[in-house]
Amino acid sequence: MQTIGFIGLGNMGGPMAANLVRAGYLVKAFDLSADALAQAEAASCVVAMSASEAAQDADVIISMLPAGKHVNSLYVTGQTPLFDVAKKGALIIDCSTIEADMARSISALAIERGIDFIDAPVSGGVGGAQAGTLSFIVGASEAQFEKAKPVLESMGKNIFHAGEHGAGQIAKACNNMLLAILMAGTCEALNMGMKNGLDPKVLSEIMKQSSGNNWALQVYNPVPGVMDNVPSSNDYQGGFQVDLMFKDLGLAMELSQSSASATPMGSAAKGLFNLHKSHGNGALDFSSVIRLYS
Amino acid sequence: MQTIGFIGLGNMGGPMAANLVRAGYLVKAFDLSADALAQAEAASCVVAMSASEAAQDADVIISMLPAGKHVNSLYVTGQTPLFDVAKKGALIIDCSTIEADMARSISALAIERGIDFIDAPVSGGVGGAQAGTLSFIVGASEAQFEKAKPVLESMGKNIFHAGEHGAGQIAKACNNMLLAILMAGTCEALNMGMKNGLDPKVLSEIMKQSSGNNWALQVYNPVPGVMDNVPSSNDYQGGFQVDLMFKDLGLAMELSQSSASATPMGSAAKGLFNLHKSHGNGALDFSSVIRLYS
Amino acid sequence: MQTIGFIGLGNMGGPMAANLVRAGYLVKAFDLSADALAQAEAASCVVAMSASEAAQDADVIISMLPAGKHVNSLYVTGQTPLFDVAKKGALIIDCSTIEADMARSISALAIERGIDFIDAPVSGGVGGAQAGTLSFIVGASEAQFEKAKPVLESMGKNIFHAGEHGAGQIAKACNNMLLAILMAGTCEALNMGMKNGLDPKVLSEIMKQSSGNNWALQVYNPVPGVMDNVPSSNDYQGGFQVDLMFKDLGLAMELSQSSASATPMGSAAKGLFNLHKSHGNGALDFSSVIRLYS
Amino acid sequence: MQTIGFIGLGNMGGPMAANLVRAGYLVKAFDLSADALAQAEAASCVVAMSASEAAQDADVIISMLPAGKHVNSLYVTGQTPLFDVAKKGALIIDCSTIEADMARSISALAIERGIDFIDAPVSGGVGGAQAGTLSFIVGASEAQFEKAKPVLESMGKNIFHAGEHGAGQIAKACNNMLLAILMAGTCEALNMGMKNGLDPKVLSEIMKQSSGNNWALQVYNPVPGVMDNVPSSNDYQGGFQVDLMFKDLGLAMELSQSSASATPMGSAAKGLFNLHKSHGNGALDFSSVIRLYS
């Protein structure tokens, strides 16, 4: 039986760790929050008193942290860097969404230490984490990917190999930028239709069956009442927060800058989500951007 | 057997008229082009020498013209307005893509004359016209819609009732604006991925199975070689021309202005298609906008 | 002494007519509003009972109306078109802000009747109208421009000859689009500085003396308290309303569409003013768009 | 006589150092380029063999480097950090354009060492550096500003005190973002006018005297032939390169992200400069962005 050290037991990490236990792994879990640790214990994780305790002797280390600076500190620059703790040959799977550059440079440092570090950001939200249906978008060598796959399959449904180190972060940034664009675009098409007297259900159906078809129309309609069980029909509670979309768009813009890739549509979407956030809506689901229009 | 007068036998109108003949209608067809008339004759249409000859005594009149001014001239302001020619109770189905305002006002004039005039713009392109798989997006009363439906089903697969007069044009403008947004967004997400070393096939697949999923990724990938049988793999020949998208975006912007509906994403997309057109690409398929990025 | 027929005595037209009287012209004035007529009488205009009475026998006819449709109706398509009333050789100066295309086509009709029709939209606002310091941007032949100049100099300070018929409207649309861009840009630069702790007075001064210098920083600062006697320091009352900027941007977008001139920055500005208007701010001065940011 | 250590003798730094010599300072200059050192010697600087030699015993240290990482390395993280070399009470003036956050954090470290570190990015280009007419935008305490002022006045004309540490970088980022906006806006207004037949000289003059007035129309017209002695009339050679504007817009976007300040206009401008750069124009003057439109 493989031992997994799991660092970061938040809304996403907690249920992911629980799914690993269910799949038969021995999971040593750590988080700074006592509550999170208690929940991990309830899910039959072995509770560790520190990140390094969780990582020690683990075959696989998984991290699920808010941002790049936390990941860098955990493995490289912190007081007890896990790179000094992890055993030779350990596989580190970082599921955080961070800068592609940072993922690449941490991976390069890992190789010097005889450790494997791969980027595997997720999509699918809290619901997907609980149901074990997340998507993982992996940046790794072919061999590393094959090694990580069974572990990831215990937590998710679609395991994509995007390319070499950093490619997982790049693909996620591209996808989420596109998501921001099509959500904002769908909001404004629906708003224009409604302002001209159309029924949003009818218009949504027409566009879904035509060339305007996209993920938002399929499973995440931003107009309250068009679909059940989506944030728009629940006052934009739950779902994917504007603040998180804003963070992800920031990563996309950094990628755009560092590679000189023009992103006029992504920038326009970012401007709208930023205005919406400035009006005090950072904690709402991102489909609430339709309120900016009306 | 119902008689149909068909005005406008271009790339779209020609095959549409032929499908009506196949469905058993007597089709009296007119176009200004002798070539188009010859093809209509070959398709067993009855060739008319003028629009009014085609319209006379017809139960249904269908028009498929380039722009609103042509439609207005044909029915209302031209030398022999068809409103003076059409018999009482005739049903006019205008399949052209025109201003919603104009569709509404022509319809109001029709009612004064005891004629039914409905807007039924299409989507699906030349291929759909030939195969009889077009979508029709109809603005009409319930009764008018029911009357038109069997005729439209002879030419298309999806017949949507968007709402009252003008609603067909509104829904089409909304859809095509959204299409422009998601195509430009898809192009820039793919371009950013490629600039960072990702394989466009892999990235397309990841986004298609994630929240970036949209029509362009599904059936109309803009990167040459990712899909067969799409314009991008045929040097951007065929398909839906940049010039036509530019025209449709102009209609969307008019609708945005007249209803004071903000369309920042649609405007950004229009800016990009306009730059692309300015660089001499008006005749290419609209997915060629990816060339603007590289 | 020349006789001038003046149609349209609103906030702008009223003081303009009064300045013509002061300059020694006999002004026959008409407006649909009884109040406006009373004020014109108080300013020593001769009050006319109809537009055609004002225009009859006038050497010069001036119109100052809300939009192109009013101008077209007044001269061409209304019940008593002034083109049927004006005497041969009369000079018509239309000071309304209308579509360039319409200005050109009305001018062409005028020439057929032996009348001169030129476009001379103004800038400078109500204050400029009262003080006689307006700018006129004229589209006319050289001879027409010379004929109109003394009349315009009685109402304004800068009389520009932009080019042939329609050129006045084109230049004004270009200018006002640029104004919208630089006002929105100035708002967002100031907002970003303030969010980062800078004093808006200090930042305004720095940018005014650097390469960010523009009209808004010079005479129309959008941050309350930086300048006296500007709308921002008066709760955004008075000045140039968001609704009017929205109308002018609509004209610019039409020009952009008809000439296929890409206007990504103008479109982005329009999106912002439209969002601001959608939030119920149409009647505020346009510099209030800074509120959208905060 | 005060001794000044000057690090970074490029197109800007070289002439700046020379002006300090002219003002009577003893200038110990260092650069990695032998050519630059030779020119510094010709300008009567004392040539140093390393940055630390230049900094040793200097009353004032000035740096003019390409980006934040170079500045951070020079003072803090490099092999011989100047913070270990500079004498107590030395005043460090960093004239590089870098991240505001970094300027702030380097300044905080300096205070711990008993050194003054202030940010003083410049505007005015190579011409201004040679003529001694640069603008300096300073982030510093009041006392530090007063101490730096005489030194800066030897190299420039306008010495602005933007606020506390980092404020110089913030103000410069705001200004250059606004510059990008008004240059792109001016280009598109002029392009639209020209596409509609207007003479760019006439239109430029009208807008300069109207509410469209801005720095680009005043001293940096982007249309070849409208002004002499500007980059547009010299094939867009010299001036301020697209690549540098792109870098500065990157800094502005970082500031926008870190402070959640919406910058839709700045983002739209960045999109355009990025497209222009992608087409191979990075080395041209930034006013060449007008070519993107035509």
PDB file of N, CA and C in Angstrom, chain A residues 43-83:
ATOM      1  N   ALA A  43     -12.487  11.354   8.202  1.00  0.00           N
ATOM      2  CA  ALA A  43     -12.470  10.637   6.921  1.00  0.00           C
ATOM      3  C   ALA A  43     -11.385   9.569   6.878  1.00  0.00           C
ATOM      4  N   SER A  44     -10.858   9.244   8.055  1.00  0.00           N
ATOM      5  CA  SER A  44      -9.861   8.179   8.197  1.00  0.00           C
ATOM      6  C   SER A  44      -8.482   8.493   7.632  1.00  0.00           C
ATOM      7  N   CYS A  45      -8.175   9.781   7.523  1.00  0.00           N
ATOM      8  CA  CYS A  45      -6.790  10.136   7.230  1.00  0.00           C
ATOM      9  C   CYS A  45      -5.992  10.024   8.533  1.00  0.00           C
ATOM     10  N   VAL A  46      -4.687   9.829   8.392  1.00  0.00           N
ATOM     11  CA  VAL A  46      -3.798   9.930   9.548  1.00  0.00           C
ATOM     12  C   VAL A  46      -3.408  11.391   9.677  1.00  0.00           C
ATOM     13  N   VAL A  47      -3.697  11.979  10.804  1.00  0.00           N
ATOM     14  CA  VAL A  47      -3.434  13.408  10.942  1.00  0.00           C
ATOM     15  C   VAL A  47      -1.965  13.648  11.280  1.00  0.00           C
ATOM     16  N   ALA A  48      -1.346  14.549  10.543  1.00  0.00           N
ATOM     17  CA  ALA A  48       0.047  14.914  10.810  1.00  0.00           C
ATOM     18  C   ALA A  48       0.109  16.268  11.502  1.00  0.00           C
ATOM     19  N   MET A  49       1.172  16.482  12.276  1.00  0.00           N
ATOM     20  CA  MET A  49       1.271  17.720  13.044  1.00  0.00           C
ATOM     21  C   MET A  49       1.981  18.828  12.263  1.00  0.00           C
ATOM     22  N   SER A  50       2.548  18.457  11.136  1.00  0.00           N
ATOM     23  CA  SER A  50       3.230  19.455  10.303  1.00  0.00           C
ATOM     24  C   SER A  50       3.279  18.929   8.873  1.00  0.00           C
ATOM     25  N   ALA A  51       3.577  19.838   7.955  1.00  0.00           N
ATOM     26  CA  ALA A  51       3.707  19.422   6.561  1.00  0.00           C
ATOM     27  C   ALA A  51       4.836  18.415   6.422  1.00  0.00           C
ATOM     28  N   SER A  52       5.918  18.655   7.144  1.00  0.00           N
ATOM     29  CA  SER A  52       7.053  17.734   6.962  1.00  0.00           C
ATOM     30  C   SER A  52       6.739  16.360   7.548  1.00  0.00           C
ATOM     31  N   GLU A  53       5.972  16.303   8.618  1.00  0.00           N
ATOM     32  CA  GLU A  53       5.567  15.001   9.141  1.00  0.00           C
ATOM     33  C   GLU A  53       4.718  14.248   8.108  1.00  0.00           C
ATOM     34  N   ALA A  54       3.830  14.996   7.459  1.00  0.00           N
ATOM     35  CA  ALA A  54       2.990  14.369   6.430  1.00  0.00           C
ATOM     36  C   ALA A  54       3.819  13.858   5.258  1.00  0.00           C
ATOM     37  N   ALA A  55       4.867  14.587   4.946  1.00  0.00           N
ATOM     38  CA  ALA A  55       5.652  14.266   3.742  1.00  0.00           C
ATOM     39  C   ALA A  55       6.681  13.171   3.965  1.00  0.00           C
ATOM     40  N   GLN A  56       7.120  13.058   5.209  1.00  0.00           N
ATOM     41  CA  GLN A  56       8.198  12.111   5.518  1.00  0.00           C
ATOM     42  C   GLN A  56       7.818  10.682   5.103  1.00  0.00           C
ATOM     43  N   ASP A  57       8.711  10.066   4.393  1.00  0.00           N
ATOM     44  CA  ASP A  57       8.528   8.672   3.969  1.00  0.00           C
ATOM     45  C   ASP A  57       7.348   8.444   3.027  1.00  0.00           C
ATOM     46  N   ALA A  58       6.662   9.519   2.614  1.00  0.00           N
ATOM     47  CA  ALA A  58       5.539   9.316   1.701  1.00  0.00           C
ATOM     48  C   ALA A  58       6.034   8.935   0.321  1.00  0.00           C
ATOM     49  N   ASP A  59       5.309   8.036  -0.348  1.00  0.00           N
ATOM     50  CA  ASP A  59       5.633   7.700  -1.735  1.00  0.00           C
ATOM     51  C   ASP A  59       5.176   8.818  -2.667  1.00  0.00           C
ATOM     52  N   VAL A  60       4.037   9.386  -2.297  1.00  0.00           N
ATOM     53  CA  VAL A  60       3.458  10.462  -3.100  1.00  0.00           C
ATOM     54  C   VAL A  60       3.111  11.621  -2.168  1.00  0.00           C
ATOM     55  N   ILE A  61       3.433  12.841  -2.585  1.00  0.00           N
ATOM     56  CA  ILE A  61       3.023  14.026  -1.822  1.00  0.00           C
ATOM     57  C   ILE A  61       2.104  14.838  -2.711  1.00  0.00           C
ATOM     58  N   ILE A  62       0.956  15.191  -2.178  1.00  0.00           N
ATOM     59  CA  ILE A  62       0.008  15.998  -2.945  1.00  0.00           C
ATOM     60  C   ILE A  62      -0.201  17.312  -2.208  1.00  0.00           C
ATOM     61  N   SER A  63      -0.168  18.424  -2.966  1.00  0.00           N
ATOM     62  CA  SER A  63      -0.447  19.718  -2.338  1.00  0.00           C
ATOM     63  C   SER A  63      -1.584  20.406  -3.066  1.00  0.00           C
ATOM     64  N   MET A  64      -2.413  21.068  -2.287  1.00  0.00           N
ATOM     65  CA  MET A  64      -3.578  21.784  -2.834  1.00  0.00           C
ATOM     66  C   MET A  64      -3.664  23.110  -2.087  1.00  0.00           C
ATOM     67  N   LEU A  65      -2.926  24.119  -2.604  1.00  0.00           N
ATOM     68  CA  LEU A  65      -2.756  25.376  -1.877  1.00  0.00           C
ATOM     69  C   LEU A  65      -3.286  26.555  -2.681  1.00  0.00           C
ATOM     70  N   PRO A  66      -3.506  27.702  -2.026  1.00  0.00           N
ATOM     71  CA  PRO A  66      -4.171  28.827  -2.691  1.00  0.00           C
ATOM     72  C   PRO A  66      -3.398  29.437  -3.851  1.00  0.00           C
ATOM     73  N   ALA A  67      -2.061  29.557  -3.720  1.00  0.00           N
ATOM     74  CA  ALA A  67      -1.352  30.286  -4.773  1.00  0.00           C
ATOM     75  C   ALA A  67       0.108  29.867  -4.833  1.00  0.00           C
ATOM     76  N   GLY A  68       0.783  30.343  -5.873  1.00  0.00           N
ATOM     77  CA  GLY A  68       2.158  29.955  -6.132  1.00  0.00           C
ATOM     78  C   GLY A  68       3.100  30.216  -4.973  1.00  0.00           C
ATOM     79  N   LYS A  69       2.912  31.347  -4.286  1.00  0.00           N
ATOM     80  CA  LYS A  69       3.856  31.664  -3.221  1.00  0.00           C
ATOM     81  C   LYS A  69       3.796  30.628  -2.099  1.00  0.00           C
ATOM     82  N   HIS A  70       2.596  30.071  -1.846  1.00  0.00           N
ATOM     83  CA  HIS A  70       2.477  29.045  -0.823  1.00  0.00           C
ATOM     84  C   HIS A  70       3.189  27.757  -1.248  1.00  0.00           C
ATOM     85  N   VAL A  71       3.036  27.407  -2.521  1.00  0.00           N
ATOM     86  CA  VAL A  71       3.667  26.196  -3.031  1.00  0.00           C
ATOM     87  C   VAL A  71       5.184  26.334  -2.980  1.00  0.00           C
ATOM     88  N   ASN A  72       5.673  27.487  -3.430  1.00  0.00           N
ATOM     89  CA  ASN A  72       7.115  27.721  -3.422  1.00  0.00           C
ATOM     90  C   ASN A  72       7.674  27.660  -2.002  1.00  0.00           C
ATOM     91  N   SER A  73       6.949  28.241  -1.078  1.00  0.00           N
ATOM     92  CA  SER A  73       7.394  28.244   0.310  1.00  0.00           C
ATOM     93  C   SER A  73       7.376  26.821   0.867  1.00  0.00           C
ATOM     94  N   LEU A  74       6.338  26.073   0.565  1.00  0.00           N
ATOM     95  CA  LEU A  74       6.222  24.707   1.087  1.00  0.00           C
ATOM     96  C   LEU A  74       7.393  23.831   0.664  1.00  0.00           C
ATOM     97  N   TYR A  75       7.752  23.911  -0.617  1.00  0.00           N
ATOM     98  CA  TYR A  75       8.759  22.981  -1.137  1.00  0.00           C
ATOM     99  C   TYR A  75      10.179  23.538  -1.119  1.00  0.00           C
ATOM    100  N   VAL A  76      10.315  24.853  -1.295  1.00  0.00           N
ATOM    101  CA  VAL A  76      11.648  25.391  -1.591  1.00  0.00           C
ATOM    102  C   VAL A  76      12.171  26.402  -0.576  1.00  0.00           C
ATOM    103  N   THR A  77      11.390  27.400  -0.267  1.00  0.00           N
ATOM    104  CA  THR A  77      11.966  28.530   0.469  1.00  0.00           C
ATOM    105  C   THR A  77      11.517  28.623   1.922  1.00  0.00           C
ATOM    106  N   GLY A  78      10.595  27.779   2.353  1.00  0.00           N
ATOM    107  CA  GLY A  78      10.089  27.873   3.726  1.00  0.00           C
ATOM    108  C   GLY A  78      11.102  27.410   4.759  1.00  0.00           C
ATOM    109  N   GLN A  79      10.673  27.382   6.024  1.00  0.00           N
ATOM    110  CA  GLN A  79      11.599  27.018   7.107  1.00  0.00           C
ATOM    111  C   GLN A  79      12.069  25.564   6.995  1.00  0.00           C
ATOM    112  N   THR A  80      11.133  24.667   6.745  1.00  0.00           N
ATOM    113  CA  THR A  80      11.510  23.267   6.508  1.00  0.00           C
ATOM    114  C   THR A  80      11.014  22.847   5.135  1.00  0.00           C
ATOM    115  N   PRO A  81      11.777  23.175   4.103  1.00  0.00           N
ATOM    116  CA  PRO A  81      11.306  22.892   2.740  1.00  0.00           C
ATOM    117  C   PRO A  81      11.088  21.379   2.580  1.00  0.00           C
ATOM    118  N   LEU A  82       9.961  21.007   2.006  1.00  0.00           N
ATOM    119  CA  LEU A  82       9.696  19.573   1.812  1.00  0.00           C
ATOM    120  C   LEU A  82      10.717  18.922   0.894  1.00  0.00           C
ATOM    121  N   PHE A  83      11.376  19.718   0.053  1.00  0.00           N
ATOM    122  CA  PHE A  83      12.440  19.147  -0.784  1.00  0.00           C
ATOM    123  C   PHE A  83      13.574  18.597   0.078  1.00  0.00           C
TER     124      PHE A  83
END
